[in-house]
Amino acid sequence: MTRVVDSSWFYWAVGVAIGLPICLVILTEVRAALARRGSALTKLVSLVRNYILPLGALLLLLTKATEVSAEATPVRIVSTVLGFVLLVLVLSGLNATLFQGAPEGSWRQRIPSIFLDVARFLVIAVGLAIIFSYIWGANVGGLFTALGISSIVLGLTLQNSVGQIISGLLLLFEQPFQIGDWVDTPSARGRVVEVNWRATHIDTGSGLQIIPNSVLAGASFANLSRPPGEHSITVVTEFAMGDPPDDVCGLLTRVASGLPNLRKDAAPSTVAAGAGQYKTSIPLRSPADDFRARATFTRWVWYASRRAQLRLDGQDDDFATPERVEKSVRIIAPTLRLNHTDHQQILSEVRLTRYSADEAIQSPGQVPKRMTFIVNGRVRLVAQGEDGAVITVRVLEEGDFLGSTTLTREPVSTGAYAVDEVTVLQLDRAAVEELVARKPLLLQEIGRTIEERQDDVRRALAAAD
């Protein structure tokens, strides 16, 4: 009589009964450790613990412990299910090890999703062929032969369309641009908002331009966002031939330096291009600022050139007519306590000019050389907090003035920016000194204004803390 311990099935049964719980405990601890680290392999270990290990143990019990034939339907069913789970494990493992942990900018991260889909389809096809061939004994060779011939015929029929798709996919693999980059193509200029296997979608500001990837792959285009931090625009302006080039270059550079879109730690520059033309290079933070910066620069240059008596586009400034100057002096007469004699004398000493909206009229720390009286428009006084934030102190209107420290020759503590177009009268320091020498009350008024402005700054800074 044969003893139980002499039977081969006994050792298989004991091995499965002891090995399965031990492996389950080990895999449970491994899964918990991976989960604490946030590893992408956690799901793979869970798949092995929950499905592959139990199915493998069941298959061993069927074929070894109970000695059921491998040709039996239950064994084939269990083997098929195990094969499917192993196929899922292979796909998940490749995705987790090769692509989920891919470094930023590596070739693994740049592979288009359609390539991954095709690779998954091939792995699934091969896996299913192995399962049906070895488990169920199916003849899959004829099927692969038929698919191969059909693919060749279909490829020859659609070679132009397939060629365009492949060109687009190669463009996606190279990734000369990413979502959010600004590009300049032969047919559109704007920001890339979507890239798929067929086309690139570009937001031009006036609509969405859809360009096939095959067109981009065969054309030359510029990525304005690369390298980062290097984007600049060039603005061409033209002045009269008689204007001194150094004065014009200095004016254009100063105006460009005040643009709010200017890139930090970068300075604009201007060169004379000949024939009265000047090229100003303006470094910007992003291509998104191109239009706004160009429009603001052009507008500010128009006003600044007239204040500097330079002839932009060959045009002289005819704004300060005697009638406008006379009317403006009447507006500021109560502020300066002017009588009729003062009024007539000051007409030849004032200068009437304009500032554009958002343009700086006064900078913090500047020692003013003249007093500036507001004739029309509004001016915003600002101070800078300890954290660099710009804080509004107050808004000046018609009749108010700037440069109250002109006589004391002290730097101002506030900046001043035009809220809208501002017309001002400017009076040089010498003329102001002569005027206050005859009017002590005016000097007291200016002193009181200096104290009030300082109090306003302290209150604004305190309220912002």
Short mmCIF file of C-alpha atoms in Angstrom, two decimals:
data_model
loop_
_atom_site.label_atom_id
_atom_site.label_comp_id
_atom_site.label_asym_id
_atom_site.label_seq_id
_atom_site.Cartn_x
_atom_site.Cartn_y
_atom_site.Cartn_z
CA MET A 1 0.00 0.00 0.00
CA THR A 2 1.46 3.40 -1.04
CA ARG A 3 1.90 5.92 1.74
CA VAL A 4 0.53 9.47 1.35
CA VAL A 5 3.96 11.03 1.80
CA ASP A 6 5.25 9.01 -1.11
CA SER A 7 2.74 10.57 -3.51
CA SER A 8 3.93 13.54 -5.62
CA TRP A 9 0.67 15.42 -5.20
CA PHE A 10 1.21 15.53 -1.42
CA TYR A 11 4.29 17.74 -1.68
CA TRP A 12 2.61 20.04 -4.20
CA ALA A 13 -0.41 20.42 -1.94
CA VAL A 14 1.73 21.09 1.14
CA GLY A 15 3.92 23.49 -0.82
CA VAL A 16 0.92 25.51 -2.02
CA ALA A 17 -0.70 25.45 1.44
CA ILE A 18 2.43 26.80 3.10
CA GLY A 19 3.88 28.93 0.32
CA LEU A 20 0.72 30.82 -0.62
CA PRO A 21 0.14 32.46 2.82
CA ILE A 22 3.85 33.26 3.19
CA CYS A 23 3.97 34.91 -0.25
CA LEU A 24 0.76 36.82 0.50
CA VAL A 25 2.22 38.20 3.73
CA ILE A 26 5.48 39.20 2.02
CA LEU A 27 3.69 40.90 -0.88
CA THR A 28 1.40 42.73 1.56
CA GLU A 29 4.39 44.23 3.36
CA VAL A 30 6.08 45.13 0.08
CA ARG A 31 2.91 46.82 -1.17
CA ALA A 32 2.57 48.84 2.05
CA ALA A 33 6.20 49.99 1.82
CA LEU A 34 5.78 51.05 -1.81
CA ALA A 35 2.54 52.87 -1.01
CA ARG A 36 4.28 54.91 1.71
CA ARG A 37 6.92 55.97 -0.84
CA GLY A 38 4.27 56.78 -3.45
CA SER A 39 5.86 54.36 -5.93
CA ALA A 40 4.23 53.56 -9.26
CA LEU A 41 4.96 49.87 -8.62
CA THR A 42 2.31 49.67 -5.88
CA LYS A 43 -0.43 48.68 -8.31
CA LEU A 44 1.78 46.03 -9.89
CA VAL A 45 2.47 44.38 -6.55
CA SER A 46 -1.27 44.52 -5.76
CA LEU A 47 -2.01 42.81 -9.07
CA VAL A 48 0.48 40.03 -8.32
CA ARG A 49 -0.83 39.57 -4.75
CA ASN A 50 -4.56 39.67 -5.49
CA TYR A 51 -4.76 37.83 -8.81
CA ILE A 52 -1.61 36.23 -10.18
CA LEU A 53 -0.51 34.46 -6.99
CA PRO A 54 -3.96 32.93 -6.21
CA LEU A 55 -4.51 31.91 -9.85
CA GLY A 56 -1.05 30.37 -10.02
CA ALA A 57 -1.68 28.44 -6.81
CA LEU A 58 -5.04 27.21 -8.17
CA LEU A 59 -3.40 26.09 -11.42
CA LEU A 60 -0.74 24.15 -9.50
CA LEU A 61 -3.38 22.48 -7.37
CA LEU A 62 -5.35 21.45 -10.46
CA THR A 63 -2.44 20.16 -12.51
CA LYS A 64 -0.09 18.83 -9.81
CA ALA A 65 -2.02 18.14 -6.63
CA THR A 66 -5.22 16.74 -8.19
CA GLU A 67 -3.41 15.71 -11.41
CA VAL A 68 -6.12 17.06 -13.70
CA SER A 69 -5.09 16.90 -17.36
CA ALA A 70 -3.82 20.12 -18.96
CA GLU A 71 -6.29 19.49 -21.77
CA ALA A 72 -9.25 19.67 -19.41
CA THR A 73 -11.54 22.66 -19.82
CA PRO A 74 -11.25 23.93 -16.19
CA VAL A 75 -7.45 23.95 -16.47
CA ARG A 76 -7.60 25.80 -19.78
CA ILE A 77 -10.02 28.37 -18.36
CA VAL A 78 -7.80 29.02 -15.32
CA SER A 79 -4.73 29.18 -17.59
CA THR A 80 -6.48 31.64 -19.91
CA VAL A 81 -7.49 33.91 -17.03
CA LEU A 82 -3.93 33.76 -15.66
CA GLY A 83 -2.57 34.60 -19.11
CA PHE A 84 -4.84 37.65 -19.37
CA VAL A 85 -3.74 38.86 -15.93
CA LEU A 86 -0.07 38.35 -16.84
CA LEU A 87 -0.67 40.36 -20.00
CA VAL A 88 -2.14 43.21 -17.93
CA LEU A 89 0.87 42.96 -15.61
CA VAL A 90 3.30 43.29 -18.53
CA LEU A 91 1.49 46.34 -19.92
CA SER A 92 1.26 48.03 -16.52
CA GLY A 93 4.89 47.21 -15.74
CA LEU A 94 6.18 48.72 -18.98
CA ASN A 95 4.11 51.85 -18.44
CA ALA A 96 5.21 52.27 -14.81
CA THR A 97 8.92 51.59 -15.31
CA LEU A 98 9.51 53.29 -18.66
CA PHE A 99 7.10 56.21 -18.91
CA GLN A 100 5.52 57.21 -15.58
CA GLY A 101 8.91 57.87 -14.00
CA ALA A 102 10.49 59.40 -17.11
CA PRO A 103 12.71 62.43 -16.39
CA GLU A 104 11.51 65.85 -17.56
CA GLY A 105 12.42 66.39 -21.22
CA SER A 106 13.67 62.82 -21.83
CA TRP A 107 12.85 60.82 -24.96
CA ARG A 108 10.54 58.58 -22.90
CA GLN A 109 8.43 61.57 -21.90
CA ARG A 110 8.31 62.92 -25.46
CA ILE A 111 6.90 59.73 -27.03
CA PRO A 112 3.45 60.58 -28.46
CA SER A 113 0.52 58.72 -26.90
CA ILE A 114 -0.41 57.14 -30.24
CA PHE A 115 2.96 55.36 -30.31
CA LEU A 116 2.21 53.94 -26.87
CA ASP A 117 -1.24 52.86 -28.02
CA VAL A 118 0.23 51.03 -31.02
CA ALA A 119 2.84 49.36 -28.81
CA ARG A 120 0.13 48.25 -26.37
CA PHE A 121 -1.92 46.86 -29.26
CA LEU A 122 1.06 44.82 -30.50
CA VAL A 123 1.79 43.45 -27.02
CA ILE A 124 -1.88 42.51 -26.60
CA ALA A 125 -1.98 40.86 -30.03
CA VAL A 126 1.15 38.81 -29.36
CA GLY A 127 -0.07 37.89 -25.87
CA LEU A 128 -3.46 36.73 -27.13
CA ALA A 129 -1.78 34.76 -29.91
CA ILE A 130 0.39 32.95 -27.35
CA ILE A 131 -2.59 32.24 -25.10
CA PHE A 132 -4.80 30.81 -27.84
CA SER A 133 -1.93 28.94 -29.46
CA TYR A 134 -0.43 27.22 -26.42
CA ILE A 135 -3.52 26.85 -24.25
CA TRP A 136 -6.29 26.20 -26.76
CA GLY A 137 -4.14 24.92 -29.64
CA ALA A 138 -5.49 27.46 -32.15
CA ASN A 139 -3.64 28.08 -35.41
CA VAL A 140 -2.88 31.82 -35.41
CA GLY A 141 -0.25 31.76 -38.14
CA GLY A 142 -2.81 32.12 -40.91
CA LEU A 143 -4.44 35.04 -39.14
CA PHE A 144 -1.13 36.92 -38.87
CA THR A 145 -0.37 36.22 -42.53
CA ALA A 146 -3.75 37.63 -43.57
CA LEU A 147 -3.30 40.69 -41.39
CA GLY A 148 0.17 41.29 -42.82
CA ILE A 149 -1.02 41.16 -46.43
CA SER A 150 -4.01 43.40 -45.61
CA SER A 151 -1.71 45.92 -43.91
CA ILE A 152 0.56 46.10 -46.97
CA VAL A 153 -2.37 46.66 -49.31
CA LEU A 154 -3.92 49.27 -47.01
CA GLY A 155 -0.57 51.04 -46.58
CA LEU A 156 -0.05 51.31 -50.35
CA THR A 157 -3.58 52.63 -50.79
CA LEU A 158 -3.29 55.28 -48.08
CA GLN A 159 0.42 56.04 -48.38
CA ASN A 160 -0.10 59.82 -48.71
CA SER A 161 -2.38 60.05 -45.69
CA VAL A 162 -0.22 57.69 -43.65
CA GLY A 163 2.88 59.67 -44.63
CA GLN A 164 1.31 62.86 -43.29
CA ILE A 165 0.37 61.14 -40.04
CA ILE A 166 3.89 59.74 -39.61
CA SER A 167 5.37 63.19 -40.26
CA GLY A 168 3.12 64.62 -37.59
CA LEU A 169 4.02 61.88 -35.16
CA LEU A 170 7.73 62.45 -35.71
CA LEU A 171 7.14 66.14 -35.00
CA LEU A 172 5.41 65.20 -31.76
CA PHE A 173 8.27 62.91 -30.81
CA GLU A 174 10.85 65.66 -31.33
CA GLN A 175 8.66 68.20 -29.49
CA PRO A 176 10.11 71.49 -30.80
CA PHE A 177 7.33 73.21 -28.82
CA GLN A 178 5.10 72.46 -25.85
CA ILE A 179 1.69 73.53 -24.63
CA GLY A 180 1.87 77.23 -23.74
CA ASP A 181 4.81 78.04 -26.04
CA TRP A 182 4.51 80.92 -28.49
CA VAL A 183 5.33 80.07 -32.10
CA ASP A 184 5.62 82.04 -35.31
CA THR A 185 4.70 79.89 -38.31
CA PRO A 186 4.22 80.86 -41.97
CA SER A 187 0.44 80.78 -41.48
CA ALA A 188 -0.08 81.84 -37.85
CA ARG A 189 1.55 83.43 -34.83
CA GLY A 190 0.29 82.74 -31.35
CA ARG A 191 0.26 80.44 -28.33
CA VAL A 192 0.07 76.65 -28.62
CA VAL A 193 -3.02 75.47 -26.73
CA GLU A 194 -3.34 71.86 -27.94
CA VAL A 195 -1.21 69.28 -29.75
CA ASN A 196 -2.56 65.92 -30.88
CA TRP A 197 -1.41 63.26 -33.35
CA ARG A 198 -2.99 65.08 -36.30
CA ALA A 199 -2.81 68.85 -35.78
CA THR A 200 -1.55 71.71 -33.62
CA HIS A 201 -4.02 74.31 -32.31
CA ILE A 202 -2.66 77.87 -32.04
CA ASP A 203 -4.50 80.71 -30.30
CA THR A 204 -3.74 83.76 -32.44
CA GLY A 205 -5.72 86.20 -30.32
CA SER A 206 -8.35 86.57 -33.02
CA GLY A 207 -9.29 82.90 -33.27
CA LEU A 208 -8.00 79.34 -33.18
CA GLN A 209 -5.70 78.39 -36.05
CA ILE A 210 -5.52 74.61 -36.63
CA ILE A 211 -2.38 73.56 -38.53
CA PRO A 212 -1.76 69.92 -39.57
CA ASN A 213 1.40 68.54 -37.99
CA SER A 214 2.63 67.37 -41.38
CA VAL A 215 2.61 71.00 -42.55
CA LEU A 216 4.67 72.09 -39.55
CA ALA A 217 7.04 69.14 -40.03
CA GLY A 218 7.81 70.31 -43.56
CA ALA A 219 8.06 74.05 -42.82
CA SER A 220 10.38 76.36 -40.93
CA PHE A 221 8.93 78.10 -37.88
CA ALA A 222 10.20 79.94 -34.81
CA ASN A 223 9.56 79.02 -31.18
CA LEU A 224 9.46 82.40 -29.47
CA SER A 225 9.44 80.86 -25.98
CA ARG A 226 12.80 79.10 -26.35
CA PRO A 227 15.30 79.58 -24.95
CA PRO A 228 13.34 80.85 -21.92
CA GLY A 229 14.11 84.35 -20.73
CA GLU A 230 15.55 85.47 -24.07
CA HIS A 231 12.52 86.93 -25.83
CA SER A 232 12.79 90.47 -27.23
CA ILE A 233 10.98 92.61 -29.75
CA THR A 234 12.37 95.28 -32.03
CA VAL A 235 10.41 98.45 -32.68
CA VAL A 236 11.39 100.72 -35.57
CA THR A 237 10.69 104.46 -35.29
CA GLU A 238 11.52 107.32 -37.60
CA PHE A 239 12.54 110.87 -36.67
CA ALA A 240 13.43 113.94 -38.64
CA MET A 241 16.93 113.89 -40.14
CA GLY A 242 17.83 117.06 -38.23
CA ASP A 243 17.22 115.54 -34.78
CA PRO A 244 20.45 114.64 -32.94
CA PRO A 245 20.82 110.81 -33.02
CA ASP A 246 22.19 110.62 -29.47
CA ASP A 247 19.20 112.54 -28.13
CA VAL A 248 16.79 110.29 -30.00
CA CYS A 249 18.51 107.08 -28.85
CA GLY A 250 18.51 108.30 -25.25
CA LEU A 251 14.83 109.20 -25.42
CA LEU A 252 13.77 105.84 -26.91
CA THR A 253 15.83 103.87 -24.39
CA ARG A 254 14.40 105.84 -21.45
CA VAL A 255 10.84 105.28 -22.65
CA ALA A 256 11.45 101.55 -23.16
CA SER A 257 13.01 101.28 -19.67
CA GLY A 258 9.71 102.38 -18.12
CA LEU A 259 7.55 99.70 -19.76
CA PRO A 260 5.76 97.48 -17.22
CA ASN A 261 6.32 94.37 -19.37
CA LEU A 262 10.11 94.74 -19.35
CA ARG A 263 12.03 91.63 -18.32
CA LYS A 264 13.86 91.92 -15.01
CA ASP A 265 17.67 92.16 -15.06
CA ALA A 266 17.57 93.20 -18.72
CA ALA A 267 17.92 96.61 -20.34
CA PRO A 268 16.58 97.89 -23.67
CA SER A 269 18.87 99.43 -26.24
CA THR A 270 18.49 101.68 -29.29
CA VAL A 271 20.66 102.04 -32.38
CA ALA A 272 20.44 104.43 -35.31
CA ALA A 273 19.67 102.52 -38.50
CA GLY A 274 20.23 105.44 -40.88
CA ALA A 275 17.86 107.55 -42.95
CA GLY A 276 16.21 108.82 -39.75
CA GLN A 277 15.24 105.33 -38.57
CA TYR A 278 15.99 103.92 -35.11
CA LYS A 279 15.67 100.34 -33.86
CA THR A 280 14.82 99.77 -30.20
CA SER A 281 15.33 96.28 -28.79
CA ILE A 282 13.01 95.62 -25.83
CA PRO A 283 13.52 92.44 -23.72
CA LEU A 284 10.15 91.14 -22.52
CA ARG A 285 9.02 88.55 -19.99
CA SER A 286 6.96 86.57 -22.50
CA PRO A 287 5.78 86.68 -26.13
CA ALA A 288 2.32 87.25 -24.63
CA ASP A 289 3.44 90.81 -23.85
CA ASP A 290 4.44 91.63 -27.45
CA PHE A 291 1.35 93.48 -28.59
CA ARG A 292 0.75 95.36 -25.32
CA ALA A 293 4.42 96.40 -25.00
CA ARG A 294 4.65 97.53 -28.62
CA ALA A 295 1.42 99.55 -28.37
CA THR A 296 2.43 101.19 -25.08
CA PHE A 297 5.93 102.01 -26.32
CA THR A 298 4.61 103.60 -29.51
CA ARG A 299 2.09 105.67 -27.58
CA TRP A 300 4.59 106.86 -24.95
CA VAL A 301 7.18 107.76 -27.59
CA TRP A 302 4.65 110.03 -29.29
CA TYR A 303 4.22 112.09 -26.10
CA ALA A 304 7.86 111.92 -24.98
CA SER A 305 9.19 113.09 -28.35
CA ARG A 306 7.02 116.21 -28.21
CA ARG A 307 8.14 116.98 -24.66
CA ALA A 308 11.75 116.63 -25.82
CA GLN A 309 11.05 118.75 -28.93
CA LEU A 310 12.11 115.90 -31.22
CA ARG A 311 10.19 115.39 -34.44
CA LEU A 312 8.74 111.87 -34.56
CA ASP A 313 7.81 111.04 -38.17
CA GLY A 314 9.06 114.52 -39.04
CA GLN A 315 6.15 116.27 -37.28
CA ASP A 316 6.57 119.34 -35.08
CA ASP A 317 4.56 119.80 -31.86
CA ASP A 318 2.01 122.59 -32.20
CA PHE A 319 0.12 121.90 -28.98
CA ALA A 320 1.43 124.77 -26.81
CA THR A 321 -0.34 127.61 -28.59
CA PRO A 322 -0.50 131.04 -26.87
CA GLU A 323 -4.22 130.57 -26.33
CA ARG A 324 -3.76 127.21 -24.57
CA VAL A 325 -0.93 128.56 -22.42
CA GLU A 326 -3.03 131.62 -21.43
CA LYS A 327 -5.97 129.41 -20.49
CA SER A 328 -3.76 127.01 -18.52
CA VAL A 329 -2.12 129.81 -16.51
CA ARG A 330 -5.57 131.03 -15.49
CA ILE A 331 -6.33 127.56 -14.13
CA ILE A 332 -3.23 127.48 -11.86
CA ALA A 333 -3.39 131.18 -10.91
CA PRO A 334 -5.26 130.54 -7.61
CA THR A 335 -2.69 127.89 -6.61
CA LEU A 336 0.26 130.27 -7.20
CA ARG A 337 -1.61 133.34 -5.89
CA LEU A 338 -0.97 135.20 -9.16
CA ASN A 339 -2.16 138.73 -9.71
CA HIS A 340 -2.50 140.31 -13.13
CA THR A 341 1.18 141.36 -13.26
CA ASP A 342 2.40 137.91 -12.18
CA HIS A 343 0.10 136.38 -14.73
CA GLN A 344 1.65 138.30 -17.62
CA GLN A 345 5.23 137.75 -16.46
CA ILE A 346 4.85 134.01 -16.03
CA LEU A 347 3.46 133.41 -19.51
CA SER A 348 6.94 133.40 -21.02
CA GLU A 349 8.38 131.13 -18.30
CA VAL A 350 5.92 128.24 -18.24
CA ARG A 351 5.95 125.21 -20.52
CA LEU A 352 2.75 123.43 -21.53
CA THR A 353 3.08 119.72 -22.28
CA ARG A 354 1.27 116.36 -22.02
CA TYR A 355 1.76 112.88 -20.62
CA SER A 356 0.14 109.65 -21.80
CA ALA A 357 -1.96 107.35 -19.62
CA ASP A 358 0.16 105.20 -17.23
CA GLU A 359 3.29 107.20 -18.10
CA ALA A 360 5.63 108.12 -15.24
CA ILE A 361 5.71 111.84 -14.45
CA GLN A 362 7.81 111.59 -11.29
CA SER A 363 9.98 108.80 -9.86
CA PRO A 364 10.67 108.11 -6.15
CA GLY A 365 14.06 109.45 -5.07
CA GLN A 366 14.18 111.98 -7.88
CA VAL A 367 15.22 115.57 -7.10
CA PRO A 368 12.80 117.71 -9.12
CA LYS A 369 14.15 120.60 -11.17
CA ARG A 370 10.76 122.17 -11.76
CA MET A 371 7.25 122.30 -10.37
CA THR A 372 4.55 120.60 -12.40
CA PHE A 373 0.97 121.90 -12.21
CA ILE A 374 -1.94 119.78 -13.41
CA VAL A 375 -4.12 121.60 -15.93
CA ASN A 376 -6.21 118.66 -17.11
CA GLY A 377 -6.44 114.98 -16.17
CA ARG A 378 -5.57 112.98 -13.07
CA VAL A 379 -2.27 111.85 -11.56
CA ARG A 380 -1.82 108.91 -9.17
CA LEU A 381 0.74 109.30 -6.38
CA VAL A 382 2.27 105.99 -5.28
CA ALA A 383 4.74 104.78 -2.66
CA GLN A 384 6.68 101.56 -2.43
CA GLY A 385 6.26 99.29 0.58
CA GLU A 386 8.99 97.29 2.27
CA ASP A 387 7.94 94.18 0.32
CA GLY A 388 8.19 96.06 -2.98
CA ALA A 389 4.42 96.46 -3.40
CA VAL A 390 3.20 99.67 -5.07
CA ILE A 391 0.68 101.49 -2.86
CA THR A 392 -1.57 104.32 -4.02
CA VAL A 393 -1.20 107.37 -1.77
CA ARG A 394 -3.72 109.71 -3.37
CA VAL A 395 -5.00 110.97 -6.73
CA LEU A 396 -4.21 114.55 -7.82
CA GLU A 397 -6.54 116.51 -10.05
CA GLU A 398 -6.75 119.87 -11.81
CA GLY A 399 -4.99 122.61 -9.82
CA ASP A 400 -2.75 120.27 -7.80
CA PHE A 401 0.97 120.22 -8.34
CA LEU A 402 4.03 117.95 -8.21
CA GLY A 403 7.64 118.69 -7.36
CA SER A 404 6.96 120.43 -4.07
CA THR A 405 10.59 119.81 -3.01
CA THR A 406 11.93 121.77 -5.96
CA LEU A 407 12.97 124.66 -3.71
CA THR A 408 14.44 122.48 -0.93
CA ARG A 409 16.22 120.28 -3.48
CA GLU A 410 15.26 117.12 -1.60
CA PRO A 411 14.35 113.83 -3.29
CA VAL A 412 10.64 113.07 -3.50
CA SER A 413 9.29 110.03 -1.66
CA THR A 414 6.48 109.24 -4.10
CA GLY A 415 6.13 108.33 -7.72
CA ALA A 416 3.53 109.92 -9.97
CA TYR A 417 1.77 108.26 -12.91
CA ALA A 418 -0.80 109.65 -15.28
CA VAL A 419 -4.19 107.98 -14.85
CA ASP A 420 -5.31 109.22 -18.27
CA GLU A 421 -3.92 111.80 -20.65
CA VAL A 422 -2.62 114.64 -18.47
CA THR A 423 -1.87 118.21 -19.48
CA VAL A 424 0.59 120.03 -17.21
CA LEU A 425 2.30 123.39 -16.88
CA GLN A 426 5.94 123.25 -15.80
CA LEU A 427 7.79 126.06 -14.04
CA ASP A 428 11.58 125.89 -13.58
CA ARG A 429 13.21 126.23 -10.16
CA ALA A 430 14.57 129.73 -10.85
CA ALA A 431 11.12 131.05 -11.75
CA VAL A 432 9.60 129.43 -8.63
CA GLU A 433 12.30 130.96 -6.41
CA GLU A 434 11.63 134.40 -7.87
CA LEU A 435 7.90 133.96 -7.36
CA VAL A 436 8.05 132.83 -3.70
CA ALA A 437 10.52 135.62 -2.92
CA ARG A 438 7.66 138.03 -3.57
CA LYS A 439 4.99 135.83 -1.96
CA PRO A 440 5.95 134.43 1.48
CA LEU A 441 2.48 132.91 1.87
CA LEU A 442 3.11 130.80 -1.24
CA LEU A 443 6.28 129.46 0.34
CA GLN A 444 4.33 128.48 3.44
CA GLU A 445 1.72 126.80 1.27
CA ILE A 446 4.39 124.74 -0.49
CA GLY A 447 5.93 123.76 2.85
CA ARG A 448 2.54 122.67 4.17
CA THR A 449 2.02 120.58 1.02
CA ILE A 450 5.34 118.79 1.58
CA GLU A 451 4.28 117.85 5.12
CA GLU A 452 0.83 116.71 3.98
CA ARG A 453 2.32 114.48 1.29
CA GLN A 454 4.70 112.90 3.81
CA ASP A 455 1.79 112.25 6.18
CA ASP A 456 -0.20 110.69 3.33
CA VAL A 457 2.69 108.34 2.55
CA ARG A 458 3.04 107.25 6.18
CA ARG A 459 -0.69 106.57 6.47
CA ALA A 460 -0.81 104.61 3.21
CA LEU A 461 2.16 102.46 4.21
CA ALA A 462 0.72 101.85 7.67
CA ALA A 463 -2.64 100.83 6.23
CA ALA A 464 -0.94 98.39 3.86
CA ASP A 465 0.92 96.56 6.67
#
